[in-house]
PDB file of N, CA and C in Angstrom:
ATOM      1  N   MET K   6      -4.160  -4.055  -6.018  1.00 52.00           N
ATOM      2  CA  MET K   6      -3.947  -3.169  -5.024  1.00 52.00           C
ATOM      3  C   MET K   6      -3.425  -4.489  -3.850  1.00 52.00           C
ATOM      4  N   ARG K   7      -4.192  -5.754  -4.650  1.00 64.00           N
ATOM      5  CA  ARG K   7      -4.371  -6.587  -3.791  1.00 64.00           C
ATOM      6  C   ARG K   7      -2.414  -6.554  -2.831  1.00 64.00           C
ATOM      7  N   ASP K   8      -1.418  -6.993  -3.855  1.00 67.00           N
ATOM      8  CA  ASP K   8      -0.344  -7.025  -3.265  1.00 67.00           C
ATOM      9  C   ASP K   8       0.702  -5.476  -3.109  1.00 67.00           C
ATOM     10  N   SER K   9      -0.424  -4.303  -2.565  1.00 65.00           N
ATOM     11  CA  SER K   9       0.269  -3.140  -2.192  1.00 65.00           C
ATOM     12  C   SER K   9       0.459  -3.081  -1.075  1.00 65.00           C
ATOM     13  N   GLN K  10       1.848  -1.978  -0.511  1.00 65.00           N
ATOM     14  CA  GLN K  10       1.473  -2.241   0.797  1.00 65.00           C
ATOM     15  C   GLN K  10       2.212  -0.986   0.612  1.00 65.00           C
ATOM     16  N   SER K  11       1.489  -0.394   2.174  1.00 65.00           N
ATOM     17  CA  SER K  11       1.396   1.356   2.902  1.00 65.00           C
ATOM     18  C   SER K  11       2.409   1.221   3.273  1.00 65.00           C
ATOM     19  N   LEU K  12       3.550   2.564   2.832  1.00 64.00           N
ATOM     20  CA  LEU K  12       4.579   3.496   3.352  1.00 64.00           C
ATOM     21  C   LEU K  12       3.944   5.190   4.363  1.00 64.00           C
ATOM     22  N   GLY K  13       4.641   4.768   5.903  1.00 66.00           N
ATOM     23  CA  GLY K  13       4.825   6.276   5.891  1.00 66.00           C
ATOM     24  C   GLY K  13       5.187   6.904   5.678  1.00 66.00           C
ATOM     25  N   LEU K  14       5.096   8.552   4.985  1.00 66.00           N
ATOM     26  CA  LEU K  14       6.259   9.387   4.505  1.00 66.00           C
ATOM     27  C   LEU K  14       6.278  10.008   5.141  1.00 66.00           C
ATOM     28  N   MET K  15       7.303  10.526   6.293  1.00 65.00           N
ATOM     29  CA  MET K  15       7.490  11.942   7.094  1.00 65.00           C
ATOM     30  C   MET K  15       8.240  13.227   5.884  1.00 65.00           C
ATOM     31  N   VAL K  16       7.369  14.122   6.096  1.00 66.00           N
ATOM     32  CA  VAL K  16       7.715  15.453   4.980  1.00 66.00           C
ATOM     33  C   VAL K  16       9.268  15.985   5.696  1.00 66.00           C
ATOM     34  N   GLY K  17      10.040  16.673   6.127  1.00 66.00           N
ATOM     35  CA  GLY K  17      10.868  18.022   6.684  1.00 66.00           C
ATOM     36  C   GLY K  17      12.018  17.963   6.287  1.00 66.00           C
ATOM     37  N   THR K  18      12.875  18.275   6.738  1.00 64.00           N
ATOM     38  CA  THR K  18      14.711  18.554   6.488  1.00 64.00           C
ATOM     39  C   THR K  18      14.792  17.953   7.721  1.00 64.00           C
ATOM     40  N   PRO K  19      15.982  16.543   7.225  1.00 64.00           N
ATOM     41  CA  PRO K  19      16.603  15.619   8.240  1.00 64.00           C
ATOM     42  C   PRO K  19      17.981  16.147   8.612  1.00 64.00           C
ATOM     43  N   ASP K  20      18.707  15.908  10.192  1.00 67.00           N
ATOM     44  CA  ASP K  20      20.146  16.792  10.252  1.00 67.00           C
ATOM     45  C   ASP K  20      20.420  15.956   8.869  1.00 67.00           C
ATOM     46  N   ASP K  21      21.596  16.880   9.899  1.00 70.00           N
ATOM     47  CA  ASP K  21      23.175  15.900   9.191  1.00 70.00           C
ATOM     48  C   ASP K  21      23.404  14.232   9.325  1.00 70.00           C
ATOM     49  N   HIS K  22      22.980  13.733  10.106  1.00 66.00           N
ATOM     50  CA  HIS K  22      22.764  12.318  10.968  1.00 66.00           C
ATOM     51  C   HIS K  22      21.562  11.322  11.084  1.00 66.00           C
ATOM     52  N   ALA K  23      20.434  12.380  10.706  1.00 65.00           N
ATOM     53  CA  ALA K  23      19.615  11.156   9.930  1.00 65.00           C
ATOM     54  C   ALA K  23      20.543  10.066   8.640  1.00 65.00           C
ATOM     55  N   PRO K  24      18.845   8.848   9.337  1.00 63.00           N
ATOM     56  CA  PRO K  24      20.185   7.887   8.339  1.00 63.00           C
ATOM     57  C   PRO K  24      19.457   8.428   6.721  1.00 63.00           C
ATOM     58  N   LEU K  25      20.251   7.322   5.332  1.00 64.00           N
ATOM     59  CA  LEU K  25      19.260   7.621   4.316  1.00 64.00           C
ATOM     60  C   LEU K  25      18.466   6.511   4.420  1.00 64.00           C
ATOM     61  N   TRP K  26      17.278   6.775   3.358  1.00 62.00           N
ATOM     62  CA  TRP K  26      16.955   5.195   3.373  1.00 62.00           C
ATOM     63  C   TRP K  26      16.160   5.397   1.594  1.00 62.00           C
ATOM     64  N   LEU K  27      16.512   4.404   1.076  1.00 59.00           N
ATOM     65  CA  LEU K  27      16.154   3.581  -0.350  1.00 59.00           C
ATOM     66  C   LEU K  27      14.899   3.047  -0.140  1.00 59.00           C
ATOM     67  N   ILE K  28      13.759   3.074  -1.077  1.00 60.00           N
ATOM     68  CA  ILE K  28      12.372   2.738  -1.459  1.00 60.00           C
ATOM     69  C   ILE K  28      12.360   1.695  -2.474  1.00 60.00           C
ATOM     70  N   LEU K  29      12.541   0.832  -2.280  1.00 61.00           N
ATOM     71  CA  LEU K  29      12.985  -0.310  -3.179  1.00 61.00           C
ATOM     72  C   LEU K  29      11.725  -0.631  -4.045  1.00 61.00           C
ATOM     73  N   ASN K  30      11.162  -0.605  -5.071  1.00 58.00           N
ATOM     74  CA  ASN K  30      10.237  -1.735  -5.429  1.00 58.00           C
ATOM     75  C   ASN K  30      10.441  -2.628  -6.484  1.00 58.00           C
ATOM     76  N   GLN K  31      10.483  -3.445  -7.059  1.00 62.00           N
ATOM     77  CA  GLN K  31      10.698  -4.645  -7.363  1.00 62.00           C
ATOM     78  C   GLN K  31      10.151  -5.711  -8.527  1.00 62.00           C
ATOM     79  N   ARG K  32       9.069  -4.478  -8.250  1.00 64.00           N
ATOM     80  CA  ARG K  32       7.795  -4.804  -9.411  1.00 64.00           C
ATOM     81  C   ARG K  32       7.253  -2.756  -9.667  1.00 64.00           C
ATOM     82  N   LEU K  33       8.104  -2.807 -11.095  1.00 60.00           N
ATOM     83  CA  LEU K  33       7.699  -2.108 -11.027  1.00 60.00           C
ATOM     84  C   LEU K  33       6.748  -0.794 -11.960  1.00 60.00           C
ATOM     85  N   GLU K  34       5.968  -2.611 -12.588  1.00 64.00           N
ATOM     86  CA  GLU K  34       4.815  -1.313 -13.556  1.00 64.00           C
ATOM     87  C   GLU K  34       3.643  -0.748 -12.624  1.00 64.00           C
ATOM     88  N   ASN K  35       2.940   0.525 -13.254  1.00 63.00           N
ATOM     89  CA  ASN K  35       1.966   1.214 -12.770  1.00 63.00           C
ATOM     90  C   ASN K  35       2.941   1.779 -11.402  1.00 63.00           C
ATOM     91  N   CYS K  36       4.216   1.568 -10.305  1.00 61.00           N
ATOM     92  CA  CYS K  36       4.158   2.483 -10.212  1.00 61.00           C
ATOM     93  C   CYS K  36       5.743   3.680 -10.151  1.00 61.00           C
ATOM     94  N   ARG K  37       5.024   4.791  -9.399  1.00 62.00           N
ATOM     95  CA  ARG K  37       5.799   6.077  -9.171  1.00 62.00           C
ATOM     96  C   ARG K  37       6.260   6.537  -8.320  1.00 62.00           C
ATOM     97  N   ILE K  38       6.941   6.251  -8.087  1.00 62.00           N
ATOM     98  CA  ILE K  38       8.658   7.261  -7.205  1.00 62.00           C
ATOM     99  C   ILE K  38       8.928   8.555  -7.318  1.00 62.00           C
ATOM    100  N   THR K  39       8.410   9.905  -6.512  1.00 61.00           N
ATOM    101  CA  THR K  39       9.827  10.554  -6.883  1.00 61.00           C
ATOM    102  C   THR K  39       9.335  11.575  -6.123  1.00 61.00           C
ATOM    103  N   ALA K  40      11.396  11.642  -5.300  1.00 62.00           N
ATOM    104  CA  ALA K  40      12.006  11.977  -4.499  1.00 62.00           C
ATOM    105  C   ALA K  40      12.646  13.198  -4.812  1.00 62.00           C
ATOM    106  N   ALA K  41      13.180  14.287  -4.352  1.00 59.00           N
ATOM    107  CA  ALA K  41      14.024  15.425  -4.448  1.00 59.00           C
ATOM    108  C   ALA K  41      14.957  16.085  -3.091  1.00 59.00           C
ATOM    109  N   PRO K  42      15.736  16.864  -3.202  1.00 60.00           N
ATOM    110  CA  PRO K  42      16.077  17.748  -2.158  1.00 60.00           C
ATOM    111  C   PRO K  42      15.349  19.049  -1.892  1.00 60.00           C
ATOM    112  N   SER K  43      14.458  18.899  -0.668  1.00 53.00           N
ATOM    113  CA  SER K  43      13.727  19.874  -0.093  1.00 53.00           C
ATOM    114  C   SER K  43      14.504  22.174  -0.457  1.00 53.00           C
ATOM    115  N   VAL K  44      14.179  22.426  -1.161  1.00 55.00           N
ATOM    116  CA  VAL K  44      14.885  23.964  -0.943  1.00 55.00           C
ATOM    117  C   VAL K  44      14.679  25.086  -0.471  1.00 55.00           C
ATOM    118  N   GLU K  45      15.200  25.545   0.829  1.00 55.00           N
ATOM    119  CA  GLU K  45      15.554  25.936   2.076  1.00 55.00           C
ATOM    120  C   GLU K  45      14.965  27.948   1.440  1.00 55.00           C
ATOM    121  N   SER K  46      14.050  28.455   2.017  1.00 50.00           N
ATOM    122  CA  SER K  46      13.415  29.577   1.651  1.00 50.00           C
ATOM    123  C   SER K  46      13.362  30.357   2.097  1.00 50.00           C
ATOM    124  N   GLU K  47      13.462  31.487   2.042  1.00 50.00           N
ATOM    125  CA  GLU K  47      13.828  32.667   3.161  1.00 50.00           C
ATOM    126  C   GLU K  47      12.948  32.650   4.024  1.00 50.00           C
ATOM    127  N   ARG K  48      11.889  32.379   3.640  1.00 53.00           N
ATOM    128  CA  ARG K  48      10.425  32.321   4.349  1.00 53.00           C
ATOM    129  C   ARG K  48      10.816  31.003   5.766  1.00 53.00           C
ATOM    130  N   ASP K  49      11.744  29.928   5.693  1.00 52.00           N
ATOM    131  CA  ASP K  49      11.642  28.627   6.081  1.00 52.00           C
ATOM    132  C   ASP K  49      13.089  28.997   7.731  1.00 52.00           C
ATOM    133  N   VAL K  50      13.825  30.428   7.234  1.00 51.00           N
ATOM    134  CA  VAL K  50      14.653  31.404   7.976  1.00 51.00           C
ATOM    135  C   VAL K  50      14.270  31.864   8.758  1.00 51.00           C
ATOM    136  N   GLY K  51      14.406  31.366  10.819  1.00 50.00           N
ATOM    137  CA  GLY K  51      14.059  31.939  11.061  1.00 50.00           C
ATOM    138  C   GLY K  51      14.601  33.834  10.949  1.00 50.00           C
TER     139      GLY K  51
END
């Protein structure tokens, strides 16, 4: 944990003009990052 860095994570659906960000970890041991596109459900559509 001594070399760890906390990053804020915002969850939501960006618009078409939102920038893309790449999360890079140069020391991959003991690190897991999982990302997937959100799925829009009928409940989310007004």
